[in-house]
């Protein structure tokens, strides 16, 4: 167990809707990253939050947005859902002082867009 | 563009066979290298990491990997696999000139036959 918890575990939405995914980071970790893992592919970096500020972003459109709260938990919001947004969304936390790139992952939120 | 390539998408081995999974990356600058593993129904977890020092690194469960800088490679090895090694394996690279992004390869699905 990593101590990173994500909710919900599964959800189904329709095209055009909006979704919010939530993540609680491991105790003591102040950095949260979000990844999208499409079926049969490796995780793709969406963005990272450090101390409530976006601290890096991958090649995702602005309809993917996020927040980090003072307790270091985080949300991923996706607006105007498209069919290709169907994927496993992974949250990962890190202490910010360890080896850069060493992440502790949650089990993910599986989003299906119909 | 920076990328990580895993040469084998699917590998099937019998127990006690030796394993080598290839990983190549294209990055400039300083890199930290990782292998993550995802066992069926479980979250992604760190198998081993390299960030400096001895290029031959040992991880959990008897796995090891060798960083060859001149070949931009970080291959994963295990001398004798077990049925419990059945999982998906991801090579990942963090670079100091790629923001705070951990870039993953496409993954290798390993099946070990008992």
Coordinates of N, CA and C in Angstrom, one line a residue:
Chain A
X1 N 0.8 -1.2 0.0 CA 0.0 0.0 0.0 C 0.9 1.3 0.0
X2 N 0.5 2.2 -0.8 CA 1.3 3.4 -0.9 C 0.7 4.5 0.0
X3 N -0.5 4.5 0.4 CA -1.1 5.5 1.1 C -1.7 6.6 0.2
X4 N -1.7 6.4 -1.1 CA -2.3 7.3 -2.0 C -3.7 6.8 -2.4
X5 N -4.7 7.5 -2.1 CA -6.0 7.1 -2.3 C -6.7 7.9 -3.4
X6 N -7.5 7.3 -4.2 CA -8.2 8.0 -5.3 C -9.7 7.6 -5.3
X7 N -10.5 8.6 -5.7 CA -11.9 8.4 -5.8 C -12.5 9.2 -6.9
X8 N -13.5 8.7 -7.6 CA -14.0 7.3 -7.4 C -13.1 6.3 -8.2
X9 N -13.4 5.0 -8.0 CA -12.6 4.0 -8.6 C -13.0 3.8 -10.1
X10 N -14.3 3.9 -10.3 CA -14.9 3.7 -11.6 C -16.0 4.8 -11.8
X11 N -16.1 5.3 -13.0 CA -17.2 6.1 -13.3 C -17.5 6.2 -14.8
X12 N -18.7 6.4 -15.2 CA -19.1 6.5 -16.6 C -19.8 7.8 -16.8
X13 N -19.3 8.5 -17.9 CA -19.9 9.8 -18.2 C -20.2 9.8 -19.7
X14 N -20.9 10.8 -20.2 CA -21.2 10.9 -21.6 C -20.5 12.1 -22.1
X15 N -20.3 12.1 -23.5 CA -19.6 13.2 -24.1 C -20.1 14.5 -23.8
X16 N -19.3 15.5 -23.6 CA -19.7 16.8 -23.2 C -19.8 17.1 -21.7
X17 N -19.9 16.0 -21.0 CA -20.0 16.2 -19.5 C -18.7 16.6 -18.9
X18 N -18.7 16.9 -17.6 CA -17.5 17.3 -16.9 C -17.3 16.3 -15.8
X19 N -16.1 16.1 -15.4 CA -15.8 15.1 -14.3 C -14.7 15.7 -13.4
X20 N -14.8 15.3 -12.1 CA -13.8 15.6 -11.1 C -13.3 14.4 -10.4
X21 N -12.0 14.2 -10.5 CA -11.4 13.0 -9.8 C -10.6 13.6 -8.6
X22 N -10.5 12.8 -7.6 CA -9.9 13.2 -6.3 C -8.8 12.3 -5.9
X23 N -7.8 12.9 -5.2 CA -6.6 12.2 -4.8 C -6.2 12.7 -3.4
X24 N -5.9 11.7 -2.5 CA -5.3 12.1 -1.3 C -3.8 11.5 -1.3
X25 N -2.9 12.4 -1.1 CA -1.5 12.0 -1.2 C -1.0 11.3 0.1
X26 N 0.1 10.6 -0.1 CA 0.7 9.9 1.0 C 1.1 10.9 2.1
X27 N 1.0 10.5 3.3 CA 1.3 11.4 4.4 C 2.8 11.9 4.3
X28 N 3.0 13.3 4.4 CA 4.3 13.8 4.3 C 4.7 14.2 2.9
X29 N 3.9 13.9 1.9 CA 4.2 14.2 0.5 C 3.5 15.5 0.1
X30 N 4.3 16.5 -0.5 CA 3.7 17.7 -0.8 C 3.5 17.9 -2.3
X31 N 3.9 16.9 -3.1 CA 3.8 17.0 -4.6 C 2.9 15.9 -5.1
X32 N 2.0 16.3 -6.0 CA 1.1 15.4 -6.6 C 1.1 15.5 -8.1
X33 N 1.2 14.4 -8.8 CA 1.2 14.4 -10.2 C 0.0 13.6 -10.7
X34 N -0.5 13.9 -11.9 CA -1.6 13.2 -12.5 C -1.1 12.6 -13.8
X35 N -1.5 11.4 -14.1 CA -1.2 10.7 -15.3 C -2.5 10.1 -15.9
X36 N -2.5 10.0 -17.3 CA -3.6 9.3 -18.0 C -3.0 8.1 -18.6
X37 N -3.6 7.0 -18.4 CA -3.1 5.7 -19.0 C -4.2 5.1 -19.8
X38 N -4.1 5.3 -21.1 CA -5.1 4.7 -22.0 C -4.8 3.2 -22.1
X39 N -5.8 2.4 -22.6 CA -5.7 1.0 -22.6 C -4.5 0.6 -23.5
X40 N -3.6 -0.3 -22.9 CA -2.5 -0.8 -23.7 C -1.3 0.1 -23.8
X41 N -1.4 1.3 -23.1 CA -0.3 2.2 -23.2 C 0.3 2.5 -21.9
X42 N 1.5 3.2 -21.9 CA 2.1 3.7 -20.6 C 1.4 4.9 -20.2
X43 N 1.6 5.3 -18.9 CA 1.0 6.5 -18.4 C 1.6 7.7 -19.0
X44 N 0.7 8.7 -19.3 CA 1.1 10.0 -19.9 C 0.9 11.1 -18.9
X45 N 2.0 11.9 -18.7 CA 1.9 13.0 -17.7 C 0.9 14.1 -18.1
X46 N 0.1 14.4 -17.1 CA -0.9 15.5 -17.4 C -0.3 16.8 -16.8
X47 N -0.2 16.8 -15.4 CA 0.5 17.9 -14.8 C 0.9 17.5 -13.3
X48 N 1.6 18.4 -12.7 CA 2.1 18.2 -11.4 C 1.7 19.5 -10.5
X49 N 1.4 19.2 -9.3 CA 1.2 20.3 -8.3 C 2.2 20.2 -7.2
X50 N 2.7 21.4 -6.8 CA 3.6 21.4 -5.7 C 3.2 22.7 -4.9
X51 N 2.9 22.4 -3.6 CA 2.5 23.5 -2.7 C 1.4 24.4 -3.4
X52 N 0.4 23.7 -3.9 CA -0.8 24.3 -4.4 C -0.6 25.1 -5.7
X53 N 0.5 25.0 -6.4 CA 0.8 25.6 -7.6 C 1.1 24.6 -8.7
X54 N 0.6 24.8 -9.9 CA 1.0 23.9 -11.0 C 2.5 24.1 -11.3
X55 N 3.1 22.9 -11.4 CA 4.6 22.9 -11.4 C 5.1 22.1 -12.6
X56 N 4.4 22.1 -13.7 CA 4.8 21.3 -14.8 C 3.5 20.8 -15.5
X57 N 3.5 20.7 -16.8 CA 2.3 20.3 -17.5 C 2.8 19.5 -18.8
X58 N 2.1 18.5 -19.0 CA 2.3 17.7 -20.3 C 1.5 18.2 -21.4
X59 N 1.4 17.5 -22.5 CA 0.7 17.9 -23.7 C -0.8 17.6 -23.6
X60 N -1.5 18.2 -22.7 CA -2.9 18.1 -22.6 C -3.6 19.4 -22.7
X61 N -4.8 19.5 -23.3 CA -5.5 20.8 -23.6 C -5.9 21.4 -22.3
X62 N -6.3 22.7 -22.3 CA -6.7 23.4 -21.1 C -7.9 22.9 -20.4
X63 N -8.7 22.1 -21.1 CA -9.9 21.5 -20.5 C -9.6 20.5 -19.4
X64 N -8.3 20.1 -19.3 CA -7.8 19.4 -18.2 C -7.2 20.4 -17.2
X65 N -7.8 20.4 -16.0 CA -7.3 21.4 -15.0 C -7.2 20.7 -13.7
X66 N -6.5 21.4 -12.8 CA -6.3 20.7 -11.5 C -6.3 21.7 -10.4
X67 N -6.3 21.2 -9.2 CA -6.2 22.0 -7.9 C -5.4 21.2 -6.9
X68 N -4.7 21.9 -6.1 CA -4.1 21.2 -4.9 C -4.5 22.0 -3.7
X69 N -4.8 21.3 -2.6 CA -5.4 22.0 -1.4 C -4.3 22.1 -0.4
X70 N -4.5 22.9 0.7 CA -3.5 23.0 1.7 C -3.0 21.7 2.3
X71 N -3.9 20.7 2.4 CA -3.5 19.5 3.0 C -2.8 18.6 1.9
X72 N -2.5 19.1 0.7 CA -1.8 18.5 -0.4 C -2.7 17.5 -1.2
X73 N -3.9 17.3 -0.8 CA -4.8 16.5 -1.6 C -5.0 17.3 -2.9
X74 N -5.6 16.6 -3.9 CA -5.6 17.2 -5.3 C -6.9 16.8 -6.0
X75 N -7.3 17.6 -7.0 CA -8.4 17.2 -7.9 C -7.9 17.4 -9.3
X76 N -8.5 16.5 -10.2 CA -8.3 16.6 -11.6 C -9.7 16.9 -12.2
X77 N -9.8 17.9 -12.9 CA -11.1 18.3 -13.6 C -10.9 18.2 -15.1
X78 N -11.9 17.5 -15.7 CA -11.9 17.5 -17.2 C -13.2 18.0 -17.7
X79 N -13.2 19.0 -18.5 CA -14.4 19.6 -19.1 C -14.6 19.0 -20.5
X80 N -15.9 19.2 -20.9 CA -16.2 18.8 -22.3 C -15.7 17.5 -22.7
X81 N -16.0 16.4 -22.0 CA -15.4 15.1 -22.2 C -15.6 14.6 -23.6
X82 N -14.5 14.0 -24.1 CA -14.5 13.3 -25.4 C -14.3 11.8 -25.2
X83 N -14.7 11.1 -26.2 CA -14.6 9.6 -26.2 C -13.1 9.2 -25.8
X84 N -12.2 9.9 -26.4 CA -10.7 9.6 -26.2 C -10.3 9.8 -24.8
X85 N -11.1 10.5 -24.0 CA -10.7 10.7 -22.6 C -10.9 9.4 -21.7
X86 N -11.5 8.4 -22.3 CA -11.7 7.1 -21.6 C -10.3 6.6 -21.3
X87 N -10.0 6.4 -20.0 CA -8.7 5.9 -19.6 C -8.7 5.7 -18.1
X88 N -7.6 5.2 -17.6 CA -7.3 5.1 -16.2 C -6.5 6.3 -15.8
X89 N -7.0 7.1 -14.8 CA -6.3 8.3 -14.4 C -5.6 8.0 -13.1
X90 N -4.3 8.2 -13.1 CA -3.5 7.8 -12.0 C -3.0 9.1 -11.3
X91 N -3.1 9.1 -10.0 CA -2.5 10.1 -9.1 C -1.3 9.5 -8.5
X92 N -0.2 10.3 -8.4 CA 1.0 9.9 -7.7 C 1.5 11.0 -6.8
X93 N 2.0 10.7 -5.7 CA 2.6 11.7 -4.8 C 4.1 11.4 -4.6
X94 N 4.7 12.4 -4.2 CA 6.2 12.3 -3.8 C 6.5 13.4 -2.8
X95 N 7.6 13.1 -2.1 CA 7.9 14.0 -1.0 C 8.5 15.4 -1.4
X96 N 8.9 15.4 -2.7 CA 9.5 16.7 -3.2 C 11.0 16.8 -2.8
X97 N 11.5 15.9 -1.9 CA 12.9 16.0 -1.5 C 13.6 14.7 -1.9
X98 N 12.9 13.8 -2.4 CA 13.6 12.5 -2.7 C 14.1 12.5 -4.1
X99 N 14.3 11.4 -4.7 CA 14.9 11.2 -6.0 C 13.8 11.7 -7.0
X100 N 14.1 12.7 -7.8 CA 13.1 13.2 -8.8 C 12.7 12.1 -9.7
X101 N 11.4 11.9 -9.8 CA 10.8 10.9 -10.6 C 10.3 9.7 -9.8
X102 N 10.7 9.6 -8.6 CA 10.3 8.4 -7.8 C 8.9 8.8 -7.2
X103 N 7.9 8.1 -7.7 CA 6.5 8.4 -7.4 C 5.8 7.2 -6.7
X104 N 4.8 7.6 -5.9 CA 4.0 6.6 -5.2 C 2.6 6.7 -5.8
X105 N 2.1 5.7 -6.4 CA 0.9 5.8 -7.2 C -0.3 5.2 -6.4
X106 N -1.5 5.8 -6.7 CA -2.7 5.3 -6.3 C -3.2 4.2 -7.2
X107 N -4.4 3.6 -7.0 CA -4.9 2.6 -7.8 C -5.6 3.1 -9.1
X108 N -5.9 4.4 -9.1 CA -6.4 5.0 -10.3 C -8.0 5.1 -10.2
X109 N -8.4 6.0 -11.1 CA -9.9 6.1 -11.4 C -10.1 5.8 -12.8
X110 N -10.9 4.8 -13.1 CA -11.2 4.4 -14.4 C -12.4 5.1 -15.0
X111 N -12.2 6.0 -16.0 CA -13.2 6.8 -16.6 C -13.6 6.2 -17.9
X112 N -14.9 6.0 -18.1 CA -15.4 5.6 -19.4 C -16.3 6.7 -19.9
X113 N -16.1 7.1 -21.1 CA -16.9 8.2 -21.7 C -17.7 7.6 -22.9
X114 N -19.0 7.7 -22.8 CA -19.9 7.1 -23.8 C -20.4 8.1 -24.8
Chain B
X1 N 11.7 15.0 -30.0 CA 10.9 14.9 -28.8 C 11.5 13.8 -27.9
X2 N 11.4 14.0 -26.6 CA 11.9 13.1 -25.7 C 11.0 11.8 -25.7
X3 N 11.6 10.7 -25.6 CA 10.8 9.5 -25.6 C 11.5 8.3 -24.9
X4 N 10.7 7.3 -24.6 CA 11.1 6.1 -24.0 C 10.5 4.9 -24.8
X5 N 11.4 4.0 -25.2 CA 11.0 2.9 -26.0 C 11.2 1.6 -25.3
X6 N 10.2 0.8 -25.3 CA 10.3 -0.6 -24.8 C 10.1 -1.5 -25.9
X7 N 11.1 -2.4 -26.2 CA 11.1 -3.1 -27.4 C 10.1 -4.3 -27.5
X8 N 9.8 -4.9 -26.3 CA 8.9 -6.0 -26.3 C 7.6 -5.6 -25.7
X9 N 6.5 -5.9 -26.4 CA 5.2 -5.5 -25.9 C 4.7 -6.7 -25.0
X10 N 4.9 -7.9 -25.5 CA 4.5 -9.1 -24.8 C 5.6 -10.1 -24.7
X11 N 5.8 -10.7 -23.6 CA 6.8 -11.7 -23.4 C 6.2 -12.8 -22.6
X12 N 6.4 -14.0 -23.1 CA 5.9 -15.2 -22.4 C 7.1 -16.1 -22.1
X13 N 7.3 -16.5 -20.8 CA 8.4 -17.3 -20.4 C 7.9 -18.4 -19.5
X14 N 8.6 -19.5 -19.4 CA 8.4 -20.5 -18.4 C 9.2 -20.2 -17.2
X15 N 8.6 -20.7 -16.1 CA 9.3 -20.5 -14.8 C 10.8 -20.9 -14.9
X16 N 11.7 -20.2 -14.2 CA 13.1 -20.5 -14.2 C 13.9 -19.9 -15.4
X17 N 13.1 -19.4 -16.4 CA 13.8 -18.9 -17.5 C 14.4 -17.5 -17.1
X18 N 15.4 -17.1 -17.9 CA 16.0 -15.7 -17.6 C 15.2 -14.7 -18.4
X19 N 15.2 -13.5 -17.8 CA 14.4 -12.4 -18.4 C 15.3 -11.2 -18.7
X20 N 15.1 -10.6 -19.9 CA 15.7 -9.3 -20.1 C 14.7 -8.5 -20.9
X21 N 14.4 -7.3 -20.4 CA 13.4 -6.4 -21.1 C 14.2 -5.2 -21.4
X22 N 14.1 -4.8 -22.7 CA 14.9 -3.7 -23.2 C 14.2 -2.3 -23.0
X23 N 15.0 -1.3 -22.8 CA 14.4 0.1 -22.6 C 15.5 1.0 -23.2
X24 N 15.1 1.9 -24.1 CA 16.0 2.9 -24.6 C 15.2 4.3 -24.5
X25 N 16.0 5.3 -24.3 CA 15.4 6.6 -24.1 C 16.2 7.6 -25.0
X26 N 15.5 8.7 -25.3 CA 16.2 9.8 -26.0 C 16.0 11.1 -25.2
X27 N 17.0 11.4 -24.5 CA 17.0 12.6 -23.7 C 18.4 13.2 -23.6
X28 N 18.4 14.5 -23.4 CA 19.7 15.2 -23.1 C 19.7 15.5 -21.7
X29 N 20.9 15.8 -21.2 CA 21.0 16.2 -19.8 C 21.0 15.0 -18.8
X30 N 20.9 15.4 -17.6 CA 20.9 14.4 -16.5 C 19.6 13.6 -16.4
X31 N 19.7 12.3 -16.3 CA 18.5 11.5 -16.2 C 18.5 10.7 -15.0
X32 N 17.3 10.5 -14.5 CA 17.0 9.4 -13.5 C 16.2 8.4 -14.2
X33 N 16.5 7.1 -13.9 CA 15.9 6.0 -14.6 C 15.1 5.1 -13.7
X34 N 14.0 4.6 -14.1 CA 13.2 3.8 -13.2 C 12.6 2.6 -14.0
X35 N 12.3 1.5 -13.3 CA 11.4 0.5 -13.7 C 10.3 0.4 -12.7
X36 N 9.1 0.5 -13.2 CA 7.9 0.4 -12.4 C 7.2 -0.9 -12.8
X37 N 6.5 -1.5 -11.9 CA 5.8 -2.8 -12.2 C 4.3 -2.7 -11.7
X38 N 3.4 -3.3 -12.5 CA 2.0 -3.3 -12.2 C 1.5 -4.7 -12.2
X39 N 1.4 -5.3 -11.0 CA 0.9 -6.6 -10.9 C -0.7 -6.6 -11.1
X40 N -1.2 -7.7 -11.6 CA -2.7 -7.7 -11.9 C -3.5 -7.2 -10.7
X41 N -4.3 -6.2 -11.0 CA -5.2 -5.7 -10.0 C -4.6 -4.8 -9.0
X42 N -3.3 -4.5 -9.2 CA -2.6 -3.6 -8.2 C -2.2 -2.3 -8.8
X43 N -1.7 -1.4 -7.9 CA -1.2 -0.1 -8.4 C 0.2 -0.2 -8.9
X44 N 0.6 0.7 -9.7 CA 2.0 0.8 -10.1 C 2.9 1.0 -8.9
X45 N 4.0 0.2 -8.9 CA 5.0 0.4 -7.8 C 6.4 0.3 -8.4
X46 N 7.3 1.0 -7.6 CA 8.7 1.1 -8.0 C 9.4 -0.3 -7.9
X47 N 10.1 -0.7 -8.9 CA 10.8 -1.9 -8.9 C 12.3 -1.6 -8.6
X48 N 12.8 -0.6 -9.3 CA 14.2 -0.2 -9.0 C 14.4 1.2 -9.7
X49 N 15.5 1.8 -9.3 CA 15.8 3.2 -9.7 C 17.3 3.4 -9.9
X50 N 17.7 4.3 -10.8 CA 19.1 4.7 -10.9 C 19.1 6.2 -11.0
X51 N 19.9 6.8 -10.2 CA 20.1 8.3 -10.4 C 21.6 8.7 -10.4
X52 N 22.5 7.8 -9.8 CA 23.9 8.1 -9.9 C 24.6 6.9 -9.4
X53 N 26.0 6.9 -9.6 CA 26.8 5.9 -9.0 C 26.9 4.6 -9.9
X54 N 26.9 3.5 -9.2 CA 27.1 2.2 -9.9 C 26.0 2.0 -10.9
X55 N 26.3 1.8 -12.2 CA 25.3 1.7 -13.2 C 24.5 0.4 -13.1
X56 N 24.9 -0.6 -12.3 CA 24.2 -1.8 -12.2 C 23.4 -1.7 -10.8
X57 N 22.1 -1.6 -11.0 CA 21.3 -1.4 -9.8 C 20.4 -2.6 -9.5
X58 N 20.2 -2.9 -8.2 CA 19.4 -4.0 -7.8 C 18.1 -3.5 -7.2
X59 N 17.0 -4.2 -7.5 CA 15.8 -3.8 -7.0 C 15.2 -4.9 -6.2
X60 N 13.9 -4.8 -6.0 CA 13.1 -5.8 -5.2 C 13.0 -7.1 -6.0
X61 N 12.7 -8.2 -5.3 CA 12.4 -9.5 -5.9 C 13.4 -10.0 -6.9
X62 N 14.7 -9.7 -6.7 CA 15.7 -10.2 -7.5 C 15.9 -9.6 -8.9
X63 N 15.3 -8.5 -9.1 CA 15.4 -7.8 -10.4 C 16.7 -6.9 -10.3
X64 N 17.3 -6.7 -11.5 CA 18.4 -5.7 -11.6 C 18.3 -5.0 -12.9
X65 N 19.0 -3.9 -13.1 CA 19.0 -3.2 -14.3 C 20.4 -2.5 -14.5
X66 N 20.8 -2.4 -15.7 CA 22.0 -1.8 -16.0 C 21.9 -0.6 -16.9
X67 N 22.4 0.5 -16.4 CA 22.4 1.8 -17.2 C 23.6 1.8 -18.1
X68 N 23.4 1.9 -19.4 CA 24.6 2.1 -20.3 C 24.4 3.4 -21.0
X69 N 25.1 4.4 -20.5 CA 24.9 5.8 -21.0 C 25.2 5.9 -22.5
X70 N 26.2 5.2 -23.0 CA 26.5 5.4 -24.4 C 25.5 4.8 -25.3
X71 N 24.7 3.9 -24.8 CA 23.6 3.3 -25.6 C 22.2 3.9 -25.2
X72 N 22.2 4.8 -24.3 CA 20.9 5.3 -23.8 C 19.9 4.2 -23.4
X73 N 20.5 3.2 -22.7 CA 19.7 2.1 -22.4 C 19.6 1.8 -20.9
X74 N 18.6 1.1 -20.5 CA 18.4 0.8 -19.1 C 17.6 -0.5 -19.1
X75 N 18.2 -1.6 -19.4 CA 17.5 -2.9 -19.5 C 17.3 -3.6 -18.2
X76 N 16.2 -4.2 -18.1 CA 15.8 -4.9 -16.8 C 16.1 -6.4 -17.0
X77 N 16.7 -7.0 -15.9 CA 17.0 -8.4 -16.0 C 16.6 -9.1 -14.7
X78 N 16.4 -10.4 -14.9 CA 16.2 -11.3 -13.7 C 16.7 -12.7 -14.2
X79 N 17.5 -13.3 -13.4 CA 18.1 -14.6 -13.9 C 17.1 -15.7 -14.0
X80 N 16.1 -15.7 -13.1 CA 15.2 -16.9 -13.0 C 13.8 -16.3 -12.6
X81 N 12.9 -16.3 -13.6 CA 11.6 -15.7 -13.2 C 10.7 -16.7 -12.5
X82 N 9.7 -16.2 -11.8 CA 8.7 -17.0 -11.1 C 7.3 -16.7 -11.7
X83 N 6.4 -17.5 -11.4 CA 5.0 -17.3 -11.9 C 4.5 -15.9 -11.3
X84 N 4.9 -15.6 -10.1 CA 4.5 -14.4 -9.4 C 5.0 -13.1 -10.1
X85 N 6.0 -13.3 -11.0 CA 6.5 -12.1 -11.8 C 5.6 -11.7 -12.9
X86 N 4.5 -12.4 -13.1 CA 3.5 -12.1 -14.2 C 3.0 -10.7 -13.8
X87 N 3.2 -9.7 -14.8 CA 2.9 -8.3 -14.5 C 3.2 -7.5 -15.8
X88 N 2.9 -6.2 -15.7 CA 3.3 -5.3 -16.7 C 4.4 -4.4 -16.2
X89 N 5.4 -4.3 -17.0 CA 6.6 -3.6 -16.6 C 6.8 -2.3 -17.4
X90 N 7.1 -1.2 -16.7 CA 7.2 0.1 -17.4 C 8.6 0.7 -17.1
X91 N 9.3 1.0 -18.1 CA 10.5 1.8 -18.0 C 10.1 3.3 -18.0
X92 N 10.8 4.1 -17.1 CA 10.4 5.5 -17.1 C 11.7 6.3 -16.9
X93 N 11.6 7.5 -17.4 CA 12.8 8.4 -17.4 C 12.4 9.8 -16.9
X94 N 13.1 10.3 -15.9 CA 13.0 11.8 -15.6 C 14.3 12.5 -16.0
X95 N 14.1 13.6 -16.6 CA 15.2 14.4 -17.1 C 15.2 15.8 -16.5
X96 N 16.4 16.3 -16.2 CA 16.4 17.7 -15.7 C 16.1 18.8 -16.7
X97 N 15.9 18.4 -17.9 CA 15.5 19.4 -18.9 C 14.2 19.0 -19.6
X98 N 13.4 18.3 -18.8 CA 12.0 17.9 -19.3 C 11.0 18.3 -18.3
X99 N 11.1 19.4 -17.6 CA 10.2 19.8 -16.6 C 10.2 18.8 -15.5
X100 N 9.0 18.6 -14.9 CA 8.9 17.7 -13.8 C 8.1 16.4 -14.2
X101 N 8.3 16.1 -15.5 CA 7.6 15.0 -16.1 C 8.4 13.7 -16.0
X102 N 7.7 12.7 -15.6 CA 8.3 11.3 -15.6 C 7.7 10.7 -16.9
X103 N 8.5 10.4 -17.8 CA 8.0 9.8 -19.1 C 8.1 8.3 -19.1
X104 N 7.0 7.7 -19.4 CA 7.0 6.2 -19.4 C 7.1 5.6 -20.8
X105 N 7.6 4.4 -20.9 CA 7.5 3.7 -22.1 C 6.1 3.0 -22.2
X106 N 5.9 2.3 -23.3 CA 4.6 1.7 -23.5 C 4.3 0.5 -22.7
X107 N 5.3 0.0 -22.0 CA 5.1 -1.2 -21.2 C 5.3 -2.5 -21.9
X108 N 5.7 -3.5 -21.1 CA 5.9 -4.9 -21.5 C 5.1 -5.8 -20.6
X109 N 4.2 -6.5 -21.2 CA 3.3 -7.4 -20.5 C 4.1 -8.8 -20.4
X110 N 4.4 -9.2 -19.2 CA 5.1 -10.5 -19.0 C 4.2 -11.5 -18.5
X111 N 4.1 -12.6 -19.1 CA 3.4 -13.8 -18.6 C 4.4 -14.9 -18.3
X112 N 4.4 -15.4 -17.1 CA 5.2 -16.5 -16.7 C 4.4 -17.8 -16.5
X113 N 4.6 -18.8 -17.3 CA 3.9 -20.0 -17.3 C 4.4 -20.9 -16.2
X114 N 3.6 -21.5 -15.3 CA 4.1 -22.3 -14.2 C 4.6 -23.7 -14.7

